[in-house]
Amino acid sequence: MDYGLIGERLPHSFSKEIHEKLGYYKYSLKELKHEELRDFILEKNYKALNVTIPYKQDVIPLLDEVSPDARAIGAVNTIVNKDGVLYGYNTDFGGMKALIERAGIVIKYKKVLILGTGGTSLTATAVCERLGAKEIRRVSRSGSGGAITYEQAYDDYADADVIINTTPCGMYPNIFDCPVDIGRFERLSGVIDAVYNPLNTRLVLSARDRGIPADGGLYMLVAQAILAAQLFLDKDMDTVSLTNKIYEEIYFDKRNIVLSGMPASGKSTVSRIVARRLGRELLDTDKLIVEREGEIRKIFADKGERYFRDLESAVIRDVAPLSGKVISLGGGAILRPENVTALRQNGEIFFIDRSPEFLIPTDDRPLADKREKLIRLYEKRIDTYMSTADFVIDGDCDPGDVADSVINGE
């Protein structure tokens, strides 16, 4: 390959899409085992590479030249082959700094905990030093290499101001994992997670639920990729403009569009139109339940609503880690907070607000098979629909117009 990314496991990577949006070269993903790394690097059958977990430190002894910044950080994420001479750089520094600034998190004079001890943790440490942090402590399970343990972090650093996660905890497919309980840090004023898949990790959502500024790693990933591309091509670029443009494109491509609303609100019709117009796969949680267990009315009759809601939550846990989908929810899916949290990790929720007088009872929905039931259900649920929605969409107009509003986020 000419250009690409090397790492141990890469099924989650967005790097190929980011680099190829620039339009200058094809970009490949190359998984390597530890024992394969040395030969691959030294064979030099490439023009330039990005390096990710767990090789950002391991590649350094294999290079001919390492930039002063990368040497000081102790991690390389970009290698350029210049006529057989291998040069190492660290563009993660610029990416991490851009992410922190975009999130509006102040590091100066703050106490910072950095979760992890790998190459990205070294970069985060260097960025926080540059930004004037008062104290920086790295955290690991073992506490080796100058780090503290998580227990020490809870006991002795509960007054930390900022937490930066550089571990893979919470990364796809294990999106429901969280590296730390931020509820035990009462002074937190900012959270950064270098994980970018899912778009919003449990750590990030937990911080936002507490009103703490927080952001995931997608913007960092895009920013460092643009900086790496400059080195690949020895070409000046408008890095800020390109980063913002490609970030928005990738975010839109990867974000799930999740439709919530009352039974008979038109979700199914609108979701089909949205999926068709965007060329996306449509996942209807009610249909997935029927595929697993049979008709919904029979599930309610035979096993009760609680059993149905448990099935619904299980289906949502299955679809939430996916990306770039259109997801149509059953009317009561947003009643469980854990469902909403799961769906928000990779998606945004669009509430199709259709006025009660336009809702038509349907025999296949036992909670909405009569108009009186529908009206009572709407009145009971409307506050929850509104509070769980990222966007409220007027559902009283033509389905095509409703679909347009969903696509445009209006």
Short mmCIF file of N, CA and C in Angstrom, two decimals, residues 232-303:
data_model
loop_
_atom_site.label_atom_id
_atom_site.label_comp_id
_atom_site.label_asym_id
_atom_site.label_seq_id
_atom_site.Cartn_x
_atom_site.Cartn_y
_atom_site.Cartn_z
N PHE A 232 2.21 13.79 4.66
CA PHE A 232 2.24 12.78 3.60
C PHE A 232 2.64 13.42 2.26
N LEU A 233 2.00 14.55 1.98
CA LEU A 233 2.11 15.17 0.65
C LEU A 233 3.08 16.34 0.60
N ASP A 234 3.63 16.71 1.78
CA ASP A 234 4.48 17.91 1.87
C ASP A 234 3.76 19.08 1.21
N LYS A 235 2.51 19.30 1.70
CA LYS A 235 1.62 20.27 1.06
C LYS A 235 0.90 21.08 2.13
N ASP A 236 0.92 22.39 2.01
CA ASP A 236 0.17 23.24 2.94
C ASP A 236 -1.33 23.14 2.67
N MET A 237 -2.10 23.06 3.74
CA MET A 237 -3.55 22.97 3.62
C MET A 237 -4.20 23.93 4.61
N ASP A 238 -5.44 24.30 4.33
CA ASP A 238 -6.22 25.08 5.27
C ASP A 238 -6.79 24.08 6.29
N THR A 239 -5.97 23.77 7.29
CA THR A 239 -6.29 22.64 8.16
C THR A 239 -7.57 22.85 8.96
N VAL A 240 -7.82 24.05 9.44
CA VAL A 240 -9.02 24.28 10.26
C VAL A 240 -10.27 24.12 9.42
N SER A 241 -10.29 24.73 8.25
CA SER A 241 -11.46 24.64 7.37
C SER A 241 -11.72 23.20 6.94
N LEU A 242 -10.66 22.49 6.55
CA LEU A 242 -10.81 21.11 6.12
C LEU A 242 -11.27 20.22 7.28
N THR A 243 -10.70 20.45 8.46
CA THR A 243 -11.10 19.66 9.62
C THR A 243 -12.59 19.84 9.90
N ASN A 244 -13.05 21.07 9.93
CA ASN A 244 -14.47 21.32 10.20
C ASN A 244 -15.37 20.71 9.14
N LYS A 245 -14.98 20.85 7.88
CA LYS A 245 -15.79 20.33 6.78
C LYS A 245 -15.89 18.81 6.85
N ILE A 246 -14.75 18.15 6.98
CA ILE A 246 -14.75 16.68 6.96
C ILE A 246 -15.37 16.12 8.25
N TYR A 247 -15.14 16.80 9.37
CA TYR A 247 -15.79 16.37 10.60
C TYR A 247 -17.30 16.36 10.44
N GLU A 248 -17.87 17.42 9.91
CA GLU A 248 -19.32 17.49 9.73
C GLU A 248 -19.82 16.38 8.80
N GLU A 249 -19.06 16.12 7.74
CA GLU A 249 -19.47 15.07 6.80
C GLU A 249 -19.42 13.69 7.45
N ILE A 250 -18.35 13.40 8.15
CA ILE A 250 -18.21 12.10 8.80
C ILE A 250 -19.26 11.94 9.89
N TYR A 251 -19.46 13.00 10.67
CA TYR A 251 -20.45 12.91 11.74
C TYR A 251 -21.84 12.63 11.16
N PHE A 252 -22.20 13.32 10.09
CA PHE A 252 -23.51 13.10 9.47
C PHE A 252 -23.62 11.68 8.93
N ASP A 253 -22.54 11.19 8.31
CA ASP A 253 -22.55 9.85 7.74
C ASP A 253 -22.69 8.78 8.83
N LYS A 254 -22.04 8.98 9.96
CA LYS A 254 -22.00 7.95 11.00
C LYS A 254 -23.16 8.04 11.99
N ARG A 255 -23.76 9.20 12.11
CA ARG A 255 -24.84 9.39 13.08
C ARG A 255 -26.07 8.60 12.67
N ASN A 256 -26.63 7.86 13.62
CA ASN A 256 -27.93 7.24 13.40
C ASN A 256 -29.02 8.29 13.50
N ILE A 257 -30.00 8.21 12.62
CA ILE A 257 -31.20 9.05 12.71
C ILE A 257 -32.28 8.21 13.37
N VAL A 258 -32.66 8.59 14.59
CA VAL A 258 -33.58 7.80 15.40
C VAL A 258 -34.92 8.54 15.48
N LEU A 259 -35.98 7.88 15.04
CA LEU A 259 -37.30 8.50 15.02
C LEU A 259 -38.14 7.96 16.17
N SER A 260 -38.63 8.88 17.00
CA SER A 260 -39.55 8.51 18.08
C SER A 260 -40.89 9.18 17.84
N GLY A 261 -41.91 8.70 18.53
CA GLY A 261 -43.23 9.31 18.39
C GLY A 261 -44.33 8.35 18.77
N MET A 262 -45.52 8.86 18.82
CA MET A 262 -46.69 8.07 19.18
C MET A 262 -46.98 6.99 18.14
N PRO A 263 -47.65 5.92 18.54
CA PRO A 263 -48.19 5.00 17.55
C PRO A 263 -49.07 5.78 16.56
N ALA A 264 -48.96 5.45 15.29
CA ALA A 264 -49.75 6.09 14.23
C ALA A 264 -49.34 7.53 13.97
N SER A 265 -48.12 7.92 14.41
CA SER A 265 -47.66 9.28 14.16
C SER A 265 -46.98 9.43 12.79
N GLY A 266 -46.83 8.32 12.08
CA GLY A 266 -46.19 8.36 10.77
C GLY A 266 -44.72 8.02 10.77
N LYS A 267 -44.22 7.52 11.90
CA LYS A 267 -42.79 7.18 11.99
C LYS A 267 -42.37 6.20 10.91
N SER A 268 -43.16 5.17 10.72
CA SER A 268 -42.76 4.13 9.76
C SER A 268 -42.66 4.68 8.35
N THR A 269 -43.65 5.47 7.96
CA THR A 269 -43.64 6.06 6.62
C THR A 269 -42.47 7.02 6.45
N VAL A 270 -42.31 7.91 7.42
CA VAL A 270 -41.24 8.91 7.35
C VAL A 270 -39.88 8.23 7.36
N SER A 271 -39.71 7.22 8.20
CA SER A 271 -38.41 6.55 8.27
C SER A 271 -38.05 5.87 6.95
N ARG A 272 -39.06 5.31 6.26
CA ARG A 272 -38.79 4.70 4.95
C ARG A 272 -38.34 5.75 3.95
N ILE A 273 -38.98 6.91 3.98
CA ILE A 273 -38.61 7.98 3.04
C ILE A 273 -37.20 8.47 3.34
N VAL A 274 -36.89 8.70 4.62
CA VAL A 274 -35.56 9.17 5.00
C VAL A 274 -34.50 8.16 4.60
N ALA A 275 -34.75 6.88 4.88
CA ALA A 275 -33.78 5.84 4.54
C ALA A 275 -33.55 5.78 3.03
N ARG A 276 -34.61 5.89 2.26
CA ARG A 276 -34.48 5.82 0.81
C ARG A 276 -33.72 7.02 0.27
N ARG A 277 -34.03 8.19 0.76
CA ARG A 277 -33.37 9.40 0.25
C ARG A 277 -31.88 9.43 0.60
N LEU A 278 -31.53 8.90 1.77
CA LEU A 278 -30.13 8.92 2.19
C LEU A 278 -29.38 7.65 1.82
N GLY A 279 -30.07 6.67 1.27
CA GLY A 279 -29.43 5.41 0.92
C GLY A 279 -28.95 4.64 2.13
N ARG A 280 -29.74 4.69 3.22
CA ARG A 280 -29.35 4.04 4.47
C ARG A 280 -30.25 2.84 4.76
N GLU A 281 -29.72 1.94 5.58
CA GLU A 281 -30.52 0.81 6.04
C GLU A 281 -31.50 1.29 7.10
N LEU A 282 -32.74 0.79 7.01
CA LEU A 282 -33.77 1.11 7.98
C LEU A 282 -33.92 -0.05 8.96
N LEU A 283 -33.91 0.28 10.25
CA LEU A 283 -34.13 -0.69 11.31
C LEU A 283 -35.34 -0.26 12.11
N ASP A 284 -36.39 -1.06 12.08
CA ASP A 284 -37.63 -0.78 12.80
C ASP A 284 -37.66 -1.69 14.03
N THR A 285 -37.59 -1.11 15.23
CA THR A 285 -37.46 -1.95 16.42
C THR A 285 -38.69 -2.83 16.64
N ASP A 286 -39.90 -2.34 16.30
CA ASP A 286 -41.08 -3.19 16.44
C ASP A 286 -41.01 -4.39 15.50
N LYS A 287 -40.55 -4.15 14.28
CA LYS A 287 -40.45 -5.28 13.33
C LYS A 287 -39.39 -6.28 13.79
N LEU A 288 -38.31 -5.78 14.38
CA LEU A 288 -37.28 -6.69 14.89
C LEU A 288 -37.81 -7.53 16.05
N ILE A 289 -38.68 -6.93 16.87
CA ILE A 289 -39.30 -7.69 17.95
C ILE A 289 -40.21 -8.77 17.39
N VAL A 290 -40.99 -8.42 16.37
CA VAL A 290 -41.89 -9.40 15.75
C VAL A 290 -41.09 -10.55 15.16
N GLU A 291 -39.95 -10.24 14.53
CA GLU A 291 -39.11 -11.30 13.97
C GLU A 291 -38.62 -12.26 15.05
N ARG A 292 -38.37 -11.74 16.23
CA ARG A 292 -37.85 -12.58 17.31
C ARG A 292 -38.93 -13.35 18.06
N GLU A 293 -40.09 -12.69 18.30
CA GLU A 293 -41.05 -13.26 19.25
C GLU A 293 -42.47 -13.39 18.72
N GLY A 294 -42.75 -12.85 17.53
CA GLY A 294 -44.11 -12.91 17.03
C GLY A 294 -44.85 -11.61 17.22
N GLU A 295 -46.15 -11.63 16.97
CA GLU A 295 -46.95 -10.41 16.95
C GLU A 295 -46.96 -9.71 18.31
N ILE A 296 -46.90 -8.39 18.27
CA ILE A 296 -46.81 -7.60 19.49
C ILE A 296 -48.06 -7.74 20.35
N ARG A 297 -49.24 -7.74 19.71
CA ARG A 297 -50.47 -7.89 20.49
C ARG A 297 -50.47 -9.20 21.27
N LYS A 298 -49.95 -10.25 20.66
CA LYS A 298 -49.92 -11.56 21.33
C LYS A 298 -48.90 -11.55 22.47
N ILE A 299 -47.77 -10.86 22.27
CA ILE A 299 -46.77 -10.76 23.35
C ILE A 299 -47.40 -10.07 24.57
N PHE A 300 -48.11 -8.97 24.32
CA PHE A 300 -48.78 -8.27 25.41
C PHE A 300 -49.80 -9.17 26.10
N ALA A 301 -50.58 -9.90 25.30
CA ALA A 301 -51.65 -10.74 25.86
C ALA A 301 -51.08 -11.91 26.65
N ASP A 302 -50.04 -12.53 26.12
CA ASP A 302 -49.51 -13.75 26.74
C ASP A 302 -48.52 -13.48 27.87
N LYS A 303 -47.69 -12.42 27.70
CA LYS A 303 -46.59 -12.25 28.65
C LYS A 303 -46.55 -10.87 29.31
#
